[in-house]
Coordinates of C-alpha atoms and ligand atoms in Angstrom, one line a residue:
M1 CA -33.1 2.0 -11.8
D2 CA -32.7 2.9 -8.4
L3 CA -29.4 5.1 -8.8
T4 CA -28.2 5.0 -5.3
F5 CA -28.1 1.5 -5.2
A6 CA -27.3 0.9 -8.9
S7 CA -23.9 -1.2 -9.7
L8 CA -21.4 0.3 -11.5
S9 CA -22.0 -1.4 -15.0
E10 CA -25.6 -0.8 -14.5
I11 CA -24.5 3.0 -14.2
S12 CA -22.0 3.0 -16.8
E13 CA -24.5 1.2 -19.2
A14 CA -27.1 3.9 -18.8
V15 CA -24.8 6.5 -19.2
T16 CA -23.2 5.5 -22.3
A17 CA -26.6 4.4 -23.8
K18 CA -27.9 7.9 -22.9
K19 CA -30.8 7.2 -20.5
L20 CA -29.0 8.8 -17.9
S21 CA -26.7 11.6 -18.1
A22 CA -23.1 11.3 -16.2
K23 CA -24.2 14.8 -14.8
E24 CA -27.6 13.5 -13.5
V25 CA -25.6 10.7 -11.6
A26 CA -22.7 13.0 -10.4
T27 CA -25.4 15.3 -9.1
H28 CA -27.5 12.4 -7.3
F29 CA -24.3 11.5 -5.4
Q30 CA -23.0 14.9 -4.6
Q31 CA -26.5 15.6 -3.0
R32 CA -26.1 12.2 -1.1
V33 CA -22.5 13.6 0.0
Q34 CA -24.0 16.7 1.3
A35 CA -26.7 15.6 2.7
L36 CA -25.1 12.6 4.5
D37 CA -21.3 13.1 4.9
P38 CA -21.8 15.7 7.7
K39 CA -22.8 12.6 10.1
L40 CA -20.1 10.5 9.0
N41 CA -17.0 12.8 8.2
A42 CA -16.0 10.3 5.3
F43 CA -14.7 12.9 2.9
A44 CA -11.3 14.9 3.4
A45 CA -11.7 17.1 0.2
L46 CA -14.5 17.0 -2.6
N47 CA -13.8 18.0 -6.1
P48 CA -15.1 21.3 -7.3
D49 CA -14.7 20.3 -10.7
V50 CA -17.3 17.0 -10.5
I51 CA -20.0 18.2 -12.5
K52 CA -17.4 19.9 -15.0
E53 CA -15.9 16.2 -15.1
A54 CA -19.3 14.6 -15.8
D55 CA -20.0 17.1 -18.4
A56 CA -17.1 16.3 -20.5
I57 CA -17.9 12.4 -20.3
D58 CA -21.3 13.5 -21.7
A59 CA -19.9 15.7 -24.2
R60 CA -17.5 12.2 -25.1
I61 CA -20.8 10.1 -25.5
A62 CA -22.7 12.7 -27.6
K63 CA -19.7 12.6 -29.8
G64 CA -20.4 8.7 -30.2
E65 CA -17.2 8.2 -28.7
N66 CA -16.6 4.8 -26.7
V67 CA -15.6 6.3 -23.1
G68 CA -15.0 2.9 -21.1
V69 CA -16.5 0.6 -18.7
L70 CA -16.7 2.6 -15.8
A71 CA -18.4 5.7 -17.7
G72 CA -19.9 8.6 -15.8
V73 CA -19.5 6.5 -12.7
P74 CA -18.3 8.6 -9.6
F75 CA -15.9 7.2 -7.4
G76 CA -14.2 8.5 -4.2
I77 CA -10.2 8.3 -3.7
K78 CA -8.7 7.5 -0.4
D79 CA -6.5 10.2 0.4
M80 CA -3.3 8.4 0.0
L81 CA -3.6 8.3 -3.8
C82 CA -2.4 11.3 -5.5
T83 CA -5.0 13.3 -7.8
K84 CA -3.6 16.0 -10.2
G85 CA -4.7 19.9 -8.9
L86 CA -7.0 18.0 -5.8
A87 CA -5.6 18.2 -2.2
T88 CA -3.7 15.1 -1.3
T89 CA -2.6 14.7 2.5
A90 CA -2.8 11.1 3.6
G91 CA -4.8 12.5 6.5
S92 CA -1.9 14.3 7.8
K93 CA -1.2 17.9 8.8
I94 CA 2.0 17.6 7.5
L95 CA 0.6 17.5 3.8
S96 CA -1.5 20.1 4.3
G97 CA -1.7 22.5 1.3
F98 CA -0.1 19.8 -1.1
I99 CA -1.9 19.8 -4.4
P100 CA -0.4 16.8 -6.6
P101 CA 1.0 17.7 -10.2
Y102 CA -0.2 14.5 -11.2
D103 CA -2.3 11.3 -11.1
A104 CA -1.4 8.0 -9.3
T105 CA -1.9 5.4 -11.8
V106 CA -4.7 3.9 -10.4
V107 CA -6.5 7.3 -10.8
S108 CA -5.2 7.9 -14.1
R109 CA -6.8 4.4 -15.3
L110 CA -10.1 4.9 -13.4
K111 CA -10.4 8.5 -15.3
K112 CA -9.5 6.7 -18.6
A113 CA -12.1 4.1 -18.0
G114 CA -14.7 6.8 -17.5
V115 CA -15.1 7.6 -13.5
V116 CA -15.6 11.1 -12.6
I117 CA -13.6 11.6 -8.9
M118 CA -16.0 12.8 -6.6
G119 CA -13.4 13.6 -3.8
K120 CA -10.7 12.3 -1.4
L121 CA -11.7 10.0 1.4
N122 CA -10.8 10.7 5.2
Q123 CA -8.2 7.9 6.3
D124 CA -5.7 7.1 9.4
E125 CA -2.6 9.3 9.1
F126 CA -0.5 8.0 6.3
A127 CA -2.3 4.6 6.8
M128 CA -1.4 3.8 10.3
G129 CA -4.3 2.7 12.2
S130 CA -7.5 0.4 12.4
S131 CA -10.3 2.7 13.3
N132 CA -9.6 5.9 11.6
E133 CA -9.1 7.7 14.7
T134 CA -5.2 9.1 13.8
S135 CA -6.6 11.0 10.9
F136 CA -6.1 15.0 10.9
F137 CA -9.3 15.2 10.1
G138 CA -11.2 13.7 12.7
P139 CA -12.7 10.2 12.8
V140 CA -15.0 8.7 10.4
K141 CA -18.1 7.4 11.8
N142 CA -19.6 3.9 10.8
P143 CA -22.9 4.0 9.1
W144 CA -24.2 1.2 11.0
D145 CA -24.0 2.9 14.4
L146 CA -22.8 6.5 14.5
E147 CA -21.0 5.7 18.1
R148 CA -18.7 2.8 16.4
V149 CA -15.5 2.9 14.3
P150 CA -15.7 2.2 10.2
G151 CA -12.6 0.5 10.8
G152 CA -9.1 1.7 9.3
S153 CA -7.0 2.9 7.9
S154 CA -9.4 2.9 4.6
G155 CA -12.3 4.2 7.0
G156 CA -13.8 7.1 4.8
S157 CA -13.6 4.8 1.7
A158 CA -15.5 1.8 3.7
A159 CA -18.1 4.6 5.5
A160 CA -18.7 6.4 2.0
Q161 CA -19.2 3.2 0.0
A162 CA -21.6 1.5 3.2
A163 CA -23.7 4.9 3.2
R164 CA -23.6 5.0 -1.0
L165 CA -22.3 8.4 -1.2
V166 CA -20.8 7.1 -4.1
P167 CA -20.7 3.8 -6.1
G168 CA -17.4 2.9 -5.6
T169 CA -14.1 3.8 -3.9
I170 CA -10.7 3.0 -3.9
G171 CA -8.9 2.1 -0.6
T172 CA -4.8 0.9 0.4
D173 CA -4.1 -2.1 2.1
T174 CA -0.7 -2.2 3.9
G175 CA -1.7 -4.7 6.8
G176 CA -5.5 -5.1 6.5
S177 CA -6.7 -1.3 5.7
I178 CA -9.0 -2.4 2.8
R179 CA -10.5 -5.9 4.4
Q180 CA -10.8 -4.6 8.2
P181 CA -13.0 -1.7 6.9
A182 CA -14.9 -3.0 4.5
S183 CA -15.8 -5.9 7.0
F184 CA -17.0 -3.5 9.8
C185 CA -19.0 -1.5 7.1
G186 CA -20.4 -4.8 5.3
I187 CA -18.7 -3.7 1.9
V188 CA -16.4 -5.7 -0.6
G189 CA -12.9 -5.0 -0.3
V190 CA -9.8 -6.6 -2.1
K191 CA -6.1 -6.0 -1.9
P192 CA -4.7 -7.4 -5.1
T193 CA -1.5 -9.4 -5.2
Y194 CA 1.7 -7.6 -4.5
G195 CA 2.3 -6.3 -7.8
R196 CA -0.9 -6.5 -9.7
V197 CA -1.6 -2.7 -9.2
S198 CA 0.6 -0.1 -9.6
R199 CA 1.8 1.8 -6.7
Y200 CA 3.3 5.1 -8.5
G201 CA 1.6 8.3 -7.0
I202 CA 0.5 6.4 -4.2
I203 CA 2.2 8.3 -0.6
A204 CA 4.2 5.6 0.7
F205 CA 3.9 3.8 3.9
A206 CA 5.5 0.4 3.5
S207 CA 6.9 0.2 0.0
S208 CA 6.8 -3.8 0.2
L209 CA 3.1 -4.2 1.8
D210 CA 1.3 -1.5 0.1
Q211 CA -1.2 -2.3 -2.6
A212 CA -4.5 -0.2 -3.7
G213 CA -7.6 -1.9 -4.3
P214 CA -11.4 -1.5 -4.6
M215 CA -13.9 -1.1 -1.8
V216 CA -17.1 -1.6 -3.1
S217 CA -20.7 -3.0 -2.7
T218 CA -20.9 -6.1 -4.5
V219 CA -18.0 -9.0 -5.6
K220 CA -18.8 -8.0 -9.3
D221 CA -17.9 -4.4 -8.8
A222 CA -14.7 -5.3 -7.1
A223 CA -13.9 -7.9 -10.1
L224 CA -14.7 -4.9 -12.6
T225 CA -12.7 -2.2 -10.7
L226 CA -9.6 -4.6 -10.2
E227 CA -9.7 -5.1 -14.1
V228 CA -9.5 -0.9 -14.5
I229 CA -6.7 -0.5 -12.2
S230 CA -4.5 -3.7 -12.6
G231 CA -1.9 -4.3 -14.8
H232 CA 2.1 -3.3 -15.5
D233 CA 3.1 0.1 -14.8
P234 CA 6.6 1.1 -16.2
M235 CA 6.7 3.8 -13.4
D236 CA 6.5 1.1 -10.5
S237 CA 9.2 -1.3 -11.1
T238 CA 7.4 -3.6 -8.6
S239 CA 4.4 -3.7 -10.5
S240 CA 4.1 -7.3 -12.7
Q241 CA 3.8 -8.1 -16.2
K242 CA 1.2 -10.7 -15.7
Q243 CA -1.6 -10.2 -18.1
V244 CA -4.8 -9.1 -16.4
P245 CA -7.6 -11.5 -16.6
A246 CA -11.1 -10.7 -17.4
W247 CA -12.1 -11.5 -13.7
S248 CA -16.1 -9.9 -13.8
K249 CA -16.7 -12.1 -17.0
N250 CA -15.3 -15.3 -15.4
L251 CA -17.4 -14.9 -12.0
S252 CA -19.1 -18.3 -11.2
S253 CA -20.2 -19.6 -7.6
D254 CA -20.0 -22.8 -8.6
I255 CA -17.1 -23.9 -6.2
K256 CA -18.1 -27.4 -6.2
G257 CA -14.8 -29.7 -6.2
M258 CA -12.7 -26.4 -4.7
K259 CA -10.3 -27.2 -2.0
I260 CA -10.9 -24.5 0.7
G261 CA -8.1 -24.2 3.1
V262 CA -8.5 -23.4 6.8
I263 CA -5.3 -22.4 8.7
K264 CA -5.0 -24.7 12.1
E265 CA -3.2 -22.1 13.7
Y266 CA -5.9 -19.9 13.6
L267 CA -8.8 -22.2 15.1
S268 CA -7.7 -21.6 18.8
G269 CA -10.8 -20.1 19.6
G270 CA -10.5 -16.2 21.0
L271 CA -13.2 -14.9 18.4
E272 CA -16.4 -13.2 19.5
A273 CA -19.5 -14.9 19.5
D274 CA -21.1 -13.9 16.4
T275 CA -17.8 -13.7 14.7
Q276 CA -17.0 -17.0 15.4
K277 CA -20.8 -18.0 14.4
T278 CA -20.6 -16.2 11.1
F279 CA -16.7 -18.1 10.3
D280 CA -18.3 -21.5 11.0
E281 CA -21.4 -20.5 8.8
A282 CA -19.4 -19.5 6.0
L283 CA -17.5 -22.6 6.3
A284 CA -20.8 -24.7 6.6
T285 CA -21.8 -22.9 3.6
V286 CA -19.0 -23.9 1.2
K287 CA -19.3 -27.1 2.4
K288 CA -22.5 -27.3 1.3
M289 CA -21.8 -25.9 -2.1
G290 CA -19.9 -29.2 -2.5
A291 CA -16.2 -27.6 -1.8
E292 CA -13.9 -29.6 0.4
I293 CA -12.6 -28.3 3.3
V294 CA -8.6 -29.2 3.8
E295 CA -6.7 -28.2 7.3
I296 CA -3.6 -26.5 6.4
S297 CA -0.4 -25.4 8.5
V298 CA 1.2 -21.9 8.3
A299 CA 3.0 -21.6 11.9
G300 CA 4.2 -18.5 10.9
T301 CA 1.2 -17.0 11.4
E302 CA 1.9 -16.6 14.9
F303 CA 4.7 -14.1 14.1
A304 CA 2.8 -11.9 11.6
I305 CA 2.1 -9.2 14.2
P306 CA 5.7 -8.4 15.4
V307 CA 7.0 -8.9 11.8
Y308 CA 4.7 -6.8 10.5
Y309 CA 5.0 -3.9 12.9
L310 CA 8.8 -4.4 12.5
V311 CA 8.9 -4.4 8.6
A312 CA 6.1 -1.6 8.4
T313 CA 7.9 0.7 10.9
S314 CA 10.8 0.5 9.5
E315 CA 10.3 1.4 6.1
A316 CA 7.4 3.9 7.3
S317 CA 10.5 5.9 9.0
S318 CA 12.6 5.8 5.9
N319 CA 9.6 6.7 3.4
L320 CA 8.5 9.4 5.8
A321 CA 12.0 10.9 6.2
R322 CA 10.9 13.1 3.0
Y323 CA 8.3 15.2 4.7
D324 CA 10.9 18.2 5.8
G325 CA 9.2 21.5 5.6
V326 CA 10.9 22.1 2.2
R327 CA 9.7 20.0 -0.1
F328 CA 5.7 19.6 0.4
G329 CA 3.1 20.9 2.5
Y330 CA 3.6 22.0 5.7
R331 CA 6.1 24.4 7.4
A332 CA 6.4 25.4 10.9
E333 CA 6.1 28.8 11.0
F334 CA 9.5 30.8 12.2
P335 CA 9.7 34.4 12.7
R336 CA 12.2 34.7 10.3
L337 CA 14.3 31.8 8.7
S338 CA 17.8 33.2 8.6
G339 CA 19.8 31.7 11.3
V340 CA 17.4 28.7 12.4
E341 CA 19.7 25.6 12.5
L342 CA 18.1 23.1 10.1
E343 CA 17.6 20.6 13.0
E344 CA 15.5 22.7 14.6
F345 CA 13.7 23.7 11.2
Y346 CA 13.2 19.8 10.6
G347 CA 12.6 19.1 14.3
K348 CA 9.9 22.0 14.8
T349 CA 7.9 21.0 11.2
R350 CA 8.1 17.9 11.7
G351 CA 7.2 18.0 15.5
E352 CA 4.1 20.0 14.5
G353 CA 3.1 18.0 11.3
F354 CA 3.0 14.5 12.5
G355 CA 0.5 13.3 14.7
A356 CA 1.3 10.3 17.7
E357 CA 0.9 7.3 16.1
V358 CA 3.0 8.3 13.0
K359 CA 5.4 9.5 15.4
R360 CA 5.5 6.3 17.4
R361 CA 5.7 4.3 14.2
I362 CA 8.7 6.7 13.3
M363 CA 10.2 6.0 16.3
L364 CA 10.0 2.4 16.4
G365 CA 11.1 2.0 13.0
T366 CA 14.1 4.2 13.3
Y367 CA 15.2 1.9 16.4
C368 CA 14.6 -1.3 14.6
L369 CA 17.5 0.3 11.8
S370 CA 19.6 1.5 14.1
S371 CA 23.0 -0.1 13.8
G372 CA 23.2 -2.5 16.4
Y373 CA 19.5 -3.6 16.2
Y374 CA 19.0 -3.8 12.6
D375 CA 20.3 -7.4 12.6
A376 CA 18.1 -8.6 15.3
Y377 CA 15.1 -6.8 14.4
Y378 CA 14.8 -5.7 10.8
N379 CA 16.8 -8.5 9.2
K380 CA 15.2 -11.3 11.8
A381 CA 11.8 -9.9 10.5
G382 CA 12.9 -10.5 6.9
Q383 CA 13.9 -14.0 7.6
V384 CA 10.5 -14.5 9.3
R385 CA 8.7 -13.3 6.4
R386 CA 10.1 -15.4 3.6
L387 CA 9.6 -18.3 6.3
L388 CA 6.1 -17.3 6.3
T389 CA 5.7 -16.9 2.6
E390 CA 7.0 -20.1 1.8
Q391 CA 4.5 -21.8 4.1
F392 CA 2.1 -20.0 2.5
I393 CA 3.4 -21.3 -1.0
D394 CA 3.2 -25.0 0.5
A395 CA -0.1 -24.5 1.8
F396 CA -1.5 -23.5 -1.3
K397 CA -0.3 -26.7 -3.0
K398 CA -3.0 -28.2 -0.8
C399 CA -6.0 -26.0 -1.6
D400 CA -7.1 -23.3 -3.9
A401 CA -8.4 -20.5 -1.4
I402 CA -8.1 -19.9 2.2
L403 CA -11.1 -18.8 4.4
S404 CA -10.4 -17.0 7.6
P405 CA -11.8 -14.4 9.5
V406 CA -11.2 -10.8 9.1
T407 CA -10.9 -9.8 12.6
A408 CA -11.8 -11.2 15.8
A409 CA -14.8 -9.2 16.6
P410 CA -17.0 -6.6 15.0
A411 CA -16.6 -3.0 14.9
F412 CA -15.8 -1.5 18.3
K413 CA -16.6 2.0 19.8
L414 CA -15.1 5.2 19.1
G415 CA -12.3 6.2 21.6
E416 CA -12.4 2.5 22.8
L417 CA -9.3 1.8 21.6
V418 CA -7.4 4.7 20.9
H419 CA -5.4 5.1 24.0
D420 CA -4.2 1.5 23.9
P421 CA -2.0 0.9 20.5
M422 CA -1.0 -2.3 21.4
T423 CA -4.7 -3.7 21.4
M424 CA -5.3 -1.8 18.4
Y425 CA -1.9 -3.6 16.4
L426 CA -3.9 -6.9 17.3
N427 CA -6.8 -6.0 15.5
D428 CA -4.6 -7.0 12.5
I429 CA -4.2 -10.4 13.3
F430 CA -5.7 -12.0 10.9
T431 CA -4.8 -9.6 7.7
T432 CA -1.0 -8.7 8.1
S433 CA 0.4 -12.3 7.3
T434 CA -1.3 -11.9 3.4
N435 CA 0.6 -8.4 3.3
L436 CA 3.8 -10.1 4.3
A437 CA 3.4 -13.0 1.7
G438 CA 2.2 -10.8 -0.9
L439 CA -0.9 -12.7 -1.4
P440 CA -4.3 -11.4 -2.6
G441 CA -7.1 -11.0 -0.2
M442 CA -10.5 -9.8 0.3
S443 CA -13.3 -9.5 3.0
V444 CA -16.5 -10.1 1.9
P445 CA -20.0 -9.4 4.3
F446 CA -21.3 -12.5 5.6
G447 CA -22.9 -12.6 8.9
L448 CA -24.6 -9.9 11.3
S449 CA -24.1 -9.4 14.7
Q450 CA -26.9 -9.9 17.4
S451 CA -26.7 -6.1 17.5
G452 CA -27.0 -6.1 13.8
L453 CA -23.5 -5.3 12.8
P454 CA -22.0 -6.7 9.4
I455 CA -19.3 -9.1 10.0
G456 CA -17.1 -10.1 6.9
V457 CA -15.2 -13.3 6.3
Q458 CA -11.8 -13.2 4.7
V459 CA -10.6 -15.2 1.6
T460 CA -7.0 -15.6 0.5
G461 CA -5.6 -16.5 -2.9
A462 CA -2.1 -17.8 -4.0
H463 CA -0.2 -15.6 -6.2
F464 CA -2.2 -13.9 -8.8
E465 CA -5.1 -16.6 -8.5
E466 CA -7.8 -13.7 -7.8
Q467 CA -10.2 -15.3 -9.9
K468 CA -10.3 -18.2 -7.4
M469 CA -10.6 -15.9 -4.5
L470 CA -13.3 -13.9 -6.3
N471 CA -15.3 -16.8 -7.0
V472 CA -15.4 -18.7 -3.8
A473 CA -16.4 -14.5 -2.4
Y474 CA -19.1 -14.7 -5.0
A475 CA -20.8 -18.0 -3.8
L476 CA -20.5 -16.7 -0.1
E477 CA -22.1 -13.3 -1.2
S478 CA -25.1 -15.2 -2.7
V479 CA -26.2 -16.5 0.5
S480 CA -24.9 -13.5 2.6
S481 CA -26.8 -12.6 5.6
V482 CA -25.6 -9.0 4.7
K483 CA -27.4 -8.6 1.3
G484 CA -30.0 -6.3 1.1
K485 CA -29.3 -4.7 4.2
N486 CA -28.5 -1.4 4.5
P487 CA -26.7 0.7 7.5
H488 CA -28.9 3.0 9.6
V489 CA -27.7 6.1 8.0
I490 CA -29.0 5.4 4.7
Ligands
LIG501 N1 -3.6 -1.4 10.8 C1 -2.6 -1.4 10.4 C2 -1.7 -0.4 10.9 O1 -2.0 0.3 11.5 C3 -2.6 -1.6 8.8 C4 -2.5 -0.4 8.2 C5 -2.6 -0.5 6.6 O2 -3.1 -1.5 6.2 N2 -2.5 0.7 5.8 O3 -0.3 -0.3 10.3

């Protein structure tokens, strides 16, 4: 077995059967991180106890314990998720020095399944961005082309996975942050149905949109990881009671007779040529495999970007009010605190602790929520969001899954859009509606651009219909031109 490229279950089966120790696995990937991460900047923090944790897994196996389906598999975790005893900053200076006293439910479930935490992955500050350039830790590089962005906000997860610094990673997706970087880096990224995965211990950006999910190398690995992290959690009142199906055991690339929806409103052109070609080929492929293509209308998608940027910024302005310099992380320096007015204390701390993009969002969101504008912006956005959701529910009466592009073009160059927030926001054109409607969506690598950059296609499912979505992706993966190709950095 070539450990670098092994699947999650290959690793855990070998560790469980004592053909390989968890320590050997952890050491192998630790060496990869040491050798390659200086080029990528994918990690925000490394777990100093990774070998100790691997030893503990080996000790349990030696005692005959059944460790779990991810026994001894190292994972990287986006810095949005709290990890007990391990620095968690959401890519922000304002959380520098914050060591969570508990694990996010996603993390505790991974650990319970035998995962060893390699470290925390770089990201856009508070997950606000599409290029990983707003991080306090500096930008992440795309392993396919070091001059390009890995996408964002889960850029560290995508880059670390694509370069196989770890066998698996976790990202979060509020408006596309799992799917867009997965597409830019040629990996599989799944945003589950809202409520499928507990948000407990995940640093809140926009609570009604946020979901965590797997960013891994194959659809099968994604299905397996999703099984581990999904399911009801009493600590998150929005988490669903629904049973978690055995997705990984029911994967099938037989999509004959399935109805695949294509959103009419997305067909107006504007895609970069290689992206258009990839999408057309994906459609032709599912058709050849016996699926039926049906055109559907989801007129509300036209408003997805403005609605998203009203809802997400409003929720963010409220969520980020907690960073006051008293309870967590960073506090501005004052020669002496006595005599300092509270407003000055907050103002200086928040002024120094947040980056420009986060400040922009807080101001936008505060404006949307201010009395006098609340009805015109926040309330109106909520109404359009409801309409959009209903249109999707109607559309799924006519199809089993929807196929669309993930972005309009492959990975752009570092620095290209960072000073143009509006164009950066438009990057989310195909991804935000999925979050607004609470649907599951994923990116599966499918095409390569002329210059050799990976291009994903997006599969969206109906609420809690992850299996159908995964199966369509599994079918596409079986003939993907990215399969077997590796980024230059490897
Ligand atoms: N790019 C989007 C934004 O900047 C999405 C972010 C996300 O999904 N976390 O808000």
